[in-house]
Amino acid sequence: MDRAKLADAKALLYGQPIDTFIAERDVLVKQIRVKGDRNLANEVKALRKPSAIAAEVNQIVRADPDGIELILQAAALLRAAQAGALDGSSINTSELQQQYREAIRALAQSAPNKRAEVRAALEAATIDEASNEDLRSGCLVVVPTPVSMFGTAAQSSDKATTPPQEQVDELAERRARRRTRDKAEQADANETAKRDKANAEAEAEQQRVAEAELQRDKEAEAKAARTKAAQEQRVRKRKQAKLKKAHREAVRAHLAALDDEQTATSALEQAQQHVAKADDERETLEQALAAAVERSAQATVEHRAAEKAGADARDRAAAAEAEVETLAAAIDAVTTSESA
């Protein structure tokens, strides 16, 4: 699982008002589940609602990140200095401890209420190194159990600079604050447990209702699918009937076309025979015409020759007639001359 995404989810949720934490968490879980990241959704679902004091601390820390960083740095320096003191170093931790407390007091002043509880919570969370990161990011869930102020070295320094009566008063005040804080945190924890239980039951009921609705939706979808399938089946049957009818009509039309084609083929063959016969007749007539033309031409030639022969004969007849007449005249002349 992506730890950065979980850190983002924590930063978002623990910045919300405490009264809306559960509702906002449930909404975020549903959104993550919709995206398909069930592991992250389970991690976010397991995030606990912060106690009232922890929520107060988260708000002021988020409002002043530089202030909490200063406190954590001061706590780290104080721990380092005390470690040196425990090892026999002569470093006096009183000044560092005073700076640390002043930084906590200054940050706690921004709390709208319960400033003493907020100050004590800041001390406990900075002393508990395991809580430092949640404190820094404003994602503190519960205030860790308070311990003595940074161990024996710090207590020795306080005893050297603080009067005994003030130490007793401060100790009594701390114990009173601790009892008050413990009671408040226990009450918050009880209330949180009750709310978590109620929310869990409500969520379970919502889950049951959602599952029932999902089942009904699935059944409705299945019924709709069956109805749609039946309708589609009926439509397919109607289409098949239409297609079969159209196929039968197409077959009849095809057979009729085949008959027409056969009839047309027979008619074509007869027409082709007629054309062939006509072609033969035309060829015979053309041959006869050619012969007639040839005979006509020959007759014409013969006619012309006959006309010429006739003309020649007439000319010869005329010449012969003239000669006859000439001879006859000569004969008459001779005859006349003999008679005289």
XYZ file of C-alpha atoms in Angstrom:
340
model
C 0.000 0.000 0.000
C 1.172 3.533 -0.726
C 2.125 5.062 2.658
C 2.038 8.544 1.142
C -1.664 8.105 0.322
C -2.365 6.999 3.895
C -0.468 10.031 5.208
C -2.548 12.281 2.951
C -5.744 10.669 4.228
C -4.653 11.197 7.857
C -3.704 14.799 7.167
C -7.166 15.360 5.674
C -9.189 13.623 8.394
C -7.372 14.856 11.489
C -7.726 18.396 10.239
C -11.541 18.076 10.381
C -13.639 19.097 13.410
C -13.913 16.211 15.869
C -17.715 16.021 15.539
C -17.495 15.287 11.803
C -14.513 12.908 11.951
C -16.509 9.653 11.675
C -18.741 10.916 8.858
C -15.784 12.333 6.909
C -13.830 9.100 7.433
C -16.715 6.980 6.129
C -17.114 9.192 3.059
C -13.382 8.984 2.342
C -13.418 5.176 2.770
C -16.237 4.850 0.238
C -14.409 7.095 -2.232
C -11.232 5.013 -1.905
C -13.162 1.755 -2.329
C -14.792 3.079 -5.469
C -11.285 3.637 -6.861
C -10.495 -0.033 -6.132
C -7.833 0.406 -3.399
C -9.344 -1.859 -0.731
C -6.145 -2.072 1.363
C -5.956 1.690 1.702
C -9.705 1.806 2.438
C -9.234 -0.701 5.283
C -6.313 1.290 6.680
C -8.331 4.513 6.603
C -11.336 2.732 8.156
C -9.095 1.695 11.071
C -8.081 5.295 11.855
C -9.361 6.209 15.319
C -11.223 9.320 16.203
C -8.930 11.672 18.154
C -9.650 12.520 21.772
C -10.954 16.009 22.504
C -7.556 17.206 23.781
C -5.695 15.543 20.887
C -8.065 17.233 18.419
C -7.442 20.567 20.140
C -3.682 20.014 19.891
C -3.994 19.091 16.201
C -5.795 22.337 15.435
C -3.249 24.626 17.114
C -0.322 22.646 15.647
C -1.735 23.008 12.139
C -2.247 26.719 12.735
C 1.379 27.190 13.896
C 3.687 24.561 12.342
C 6.769 26.688 13.108
C 5.799 26.833 16.793
C 5.530 23.050 17.193
C 8.766 22.575 15.263
C 10.475 24.923 17.749
C 9.123 22.877 20.677
C 10.282 19.582 19.139
C 13.747 21.016 18.499
C 13.935 22.316 22.070
C 12.861 18.902 23.394
C 15.522 17.174 21.293
C 18.233 19.552 22.542
C 17.080 19.075 26.123
C 17.167 15.296 25.785
C 20.669 15.500 24.310
C 21.811 17.822 27.097
C 20.318 15.583 29.792
C 21.966 12.547 28.243
C 25.244 14.396 28.603
C 24.413 15.259 32.218
C 23.651 11.647 33.009
C 27.020 10.696 31.547
C 28.705 13.072 33.989
C 28.706 16.249 31.915
C 28.596 19.579 33.764
C 26.063 21.117 31.317
C 23.188 22.811 33.175
C 19.870 21.948 31.506
C 17.837 24.547 33.400
C 18.016 27.178 30.660
C 17.067 24.674 27.936
C 14.224 23.364 30.075
C 12.969 26.917 30.649
C 13.052 27.639 26.900
C 11.192 24.409 26.229
C 8.445 25.242 28.751
C 8.125 28.801 27.456
C 7.715 27.498 23.884
C 4.975 25.097 25.038
C 3.244 27.811 27.069
C 3.321 30.231 24.110
C 1.820 27.642 21.752
C -0.818 26.576 24.289
C -1.994 30.187 24.612
C -3.533 29.907 21.134
C -5.932 27.198 22.340
C -9.481 28.590 22.649
C -10.085 26.579 25.828
C -8.533 23.918 28.064
C -5.156 25.600 27.827
C -3.732 23.728 30.843
C -4.772 20.370 29.316
C -3.367 21.412 25.947
C -0.068 22.430 27.567
C 0.165 19.118 29.398
C -0.688 17.232 26.188
C 2.044 19.084 24.307
C 4.556 18.172 27.022
C 3.547 14.499 27.010
C 3.575 14.248 23.173
C 6.973 15.907 22.856
C 8.486 13.747 25.624
C 7.110 10.586 23.941
C 9.303 10.375 20.855
C 6.942 7.823 19.280
C 4.273 10.549 19.169
C 6.529 13.242 17.712
C 5.692 12.583 14.053
C 1.900 12.527 14.637
C 2.278 15.697 16.695
C 4.311 17.416 13.974
C 1.787 16.510 11.254
C -1.236 17.460 13.390
C -2.505 13.853 13.407
C -2.346 13.094 17.130
C -4.962 10.516 18.155
C -4.498 10.222 21.923
C -2.289 12.009 24.381
C 0.457 9.640 25.562
C 0.769 8.870 29.266
C 2.795 11.656 30.915
C 6.200 10.795 32.403
C 8.534 12.687 34.666
C 10.116 15.717 33.093
C 12.904 14.227 30.937
C 14.253 11.923 33.649
C 16.443 12.295 36.731
C 18.837 14.899 35.355
C 16.057 17.400 34.729
C 14.571 16.778 38.153
C 17.957 17.379 39.785
C 18.304 20.674 37.954
C 14.798 21.734 39.027
C 15.599 20.927 42.641
C 18.686 23.092 42.486
C 16.800 26.112 41.188
C 13.247 25.672 42.535
C 12.243 26.027 46.229
C 10.915 22.811 47.850
C 7.421 24.202 48.470
C 7.102 25.256 44.785
C 8.220 21.768 43.764
C 5.507 20.228 45.942
C 2.872 22.654 44.622
C 3.904 22.011 41.026
C 3.850 18.259 41.607
C 0.380 18.462 43.149
C -0.801 20.639 40.274
C 0.586 18.171 37.759
C -1.084 15.256 39.536
C -4.387 17.141 39.604
C -4.062 17.983 35.928
C -3.204 14.365 35.200
C -6.254 13.077 37.069
C -8.468 15.627 35.330
C -6.945 14.806 31.975
C -7.223 11.068 32.594
C -10.899 11.400 33.508
C -11.580 13.596 30.502
C -9.706 11.273 28.185
C -11.459 8.246 29.664
C -14.806 9.952 29.174
C -13.789 10.869 25.631
C -12.628 7.302 25.047
C -15.908 5.912 26.368
C -17.897 8.337 24.269
C -15.741 7.543 21.261
C -16.218 3.813 21.838
C -19.981 4.290 22.067
C -20.015 6.382 18.932
C -17.748 3.932 17.123
C -20.028 1.078 18.142
C -23.126 2.981 17.054
C -21.423 3.973 13.834
C -20.303 0.383 13.281
C -23.849 -0.861 13.833
C -25.211 1.877 11.577
C -22.605 1.056 8.975
C -23.453 -2.653 9.237
C -27.128 -1.821 8.794
C -26.273 0.425 5.869
C -24.144 -2.353 4.444
C -27.022 -4.827 4.853
C -29.446 -2.393 3.233
C -26.934 -1.680 0.488
C -26.425 -5.410 -0.107
C -30.191 -5.950 -0.153
C -30.589 -3.085 -2.595
C -27.726 -4.474 -4.642
C -29.397 -7.896 -4.663
C -32.694 -6.333 -5.712
C -30.908 -4.375 -8.381
C -29.218 -7.545 -9.605
C -32.537 -9.406 -9.669
C -34.175 -6.486 -11.462
C -31.309 -6.395 -13.924
C -31.562 -10.174 -14.429
C -35.339 -9.903 -14.958
C -34.849 -7.012 -17.352
C -32.181 -9.024 -19.148
C -34.531 -12.020 -19.436
C -37.342 -9.779 -20.682
C -35.010 -8.178 -23.169
C -33.737 -11.586 -24.292
C -37.345 -12.806 -24.777
C -38.190 -9.685 -26.756
C -35.066 -10.109 -28.844
C -36.006 -13.776 -29.381
C -39.467 -12.771 -30.595
C -37.959 -10.136 -32.846
C -35.524 -12.724 -34.231
C -38.382 -15.159 -34.878
C -40.363 -12.480 -36.708
C -37.319 -11.613 -38.736
C -36.735 -15.289 -39.509
C -40.372 -15.691 -40.636
C -40.057 -12.641 -42.866
C -36.770 -13.896 -44.247
C -38.243 -17.338 -44.943
C -41.230 -15.779 -46.727
C -38.937 -13.545 -48.728
C -36.783 -16.591 -49.521
C -39.773 -18.554 -50.804
C -40.863 -15.610 -52.946
C -37.336 -15.241 -54.225
C -37.245 -18.970 -55.121
C -40.561 -18.683 -56.985
C -39.307 -15.598 -58.797
C -36.095 -17.433 -59.646
C -38.016 -20.422 -61.074
C -40.258 -18.091 -63.062
C -37.190 -16.319 -64.352
C -35.682 -19.669 -65.344
C -38.898 -20.514 -67.266
C -38.839 -17.117 -68.927
C -35.189 -17.612 -69.732
C -35.937 -21.019 -71.297
C -38.826 -19.575 -73.320
C -36.662 -16.687 -74.426
C -33.885 -19.097 -75.339
C -36.286 -21.142 -77.517
C -37.606 -17.981 -79.142
C -34.063 -16.846 -79.732
C -33.150 -20.130 -81.357
C -36.208 -19.901 -83.641
C -35.391 -16.305 -84.475
C -31.826 -17.313 -85.230
C -33.124 -20.074 -87.558
C -35.419 -17.572 -89.302
C -32.559 -15.153 -89.649
C -30.381 -17.914 -91.103
C -33.132 -18.889 -93.567
C -33.707 -15.260 -94.503
C -29.968 -14.878 -94.962
C -29.982 -17.890 -97.268
C -32.930 -16.501 -99.208
C -31.321 -13.089 -99.378
C -28.137 -14.659 -100.650
C -30.135 -16.604 -103.312
C -31.968 -13.467 -104.332
C -28.743 -11.520 -104.405
C -27.223 -14.184 -106.664
C -30.351 -14.143 -108.871
C -30.255 -10.366 -108.938
C -26.630 -10.432 -109.893
C -27.389 -12.878 -112.699
C -30.349 -10.779 -113.834
C -28.227 -7.657 -113.764
C -25.591 -9.446 -115.770
C -28.220 -10.691 -118.261
C -29.725 -7.191 -118.428
C -26.336 -5.760 -119.178
C -25.741 -8.364 -121.838
C -29.207 -7.772 -123.314
C -28.463 -4.073 -123.376
C -25.254 -4.735 -125.223
C -27.078 -7.024 -127.609
C -29.840 -4.437 -128.008
C -27.326 -1.793 -128.850
C -25.621 -4.143 -131.304
C -28.991 -4.977 -132.849
C -29.860 -1.296 -133.154
C -26.540 -0.688 -134.852
C -27.021 -3.664 -137.131
C -30.533 -2.428 -137.940
C -29.206 1.036 -138.681
C -26.498 -0.436 -140.873
C -29.070 -2.584 -142.614
C -31.297 0.439 -143.190
C -28.371 2.311 -144.521
C -27.501 -0.565 -146.832
C -31.164 -0.936 -147.815
C -31.367 2.771 -148.612
C -28.155 2.555 -150.613
C -29.385 -0.530 -152.370
C -32.755 1.190 -153.055
C -30.961 4.215 -154.423
C -28.836 1.991 -156.520
C -31.931 0.118 -157.699
C -33.578 3.370 -158.583
C -30.435 4.485 -160.281
C -30.241 1.229 -162.220
C -33.923 1.401 -162.981
C -33.520 4.912 -164.351
C -30.593 3.772 -166.374
C -32.566 0.870 -167.669
C -35.442 3.211 -168.542
C -33.072 5.492 -170.269
C -31.602 2.719 -172.245
C -34.959 1.376 -173.047
C -36.174 4.744 -174.168
C -33.184 5.264 -176.265
C -33.601 1.938 -178.043
C -37.220 2.705 -178.747
C -36.412 5.899 -180.408
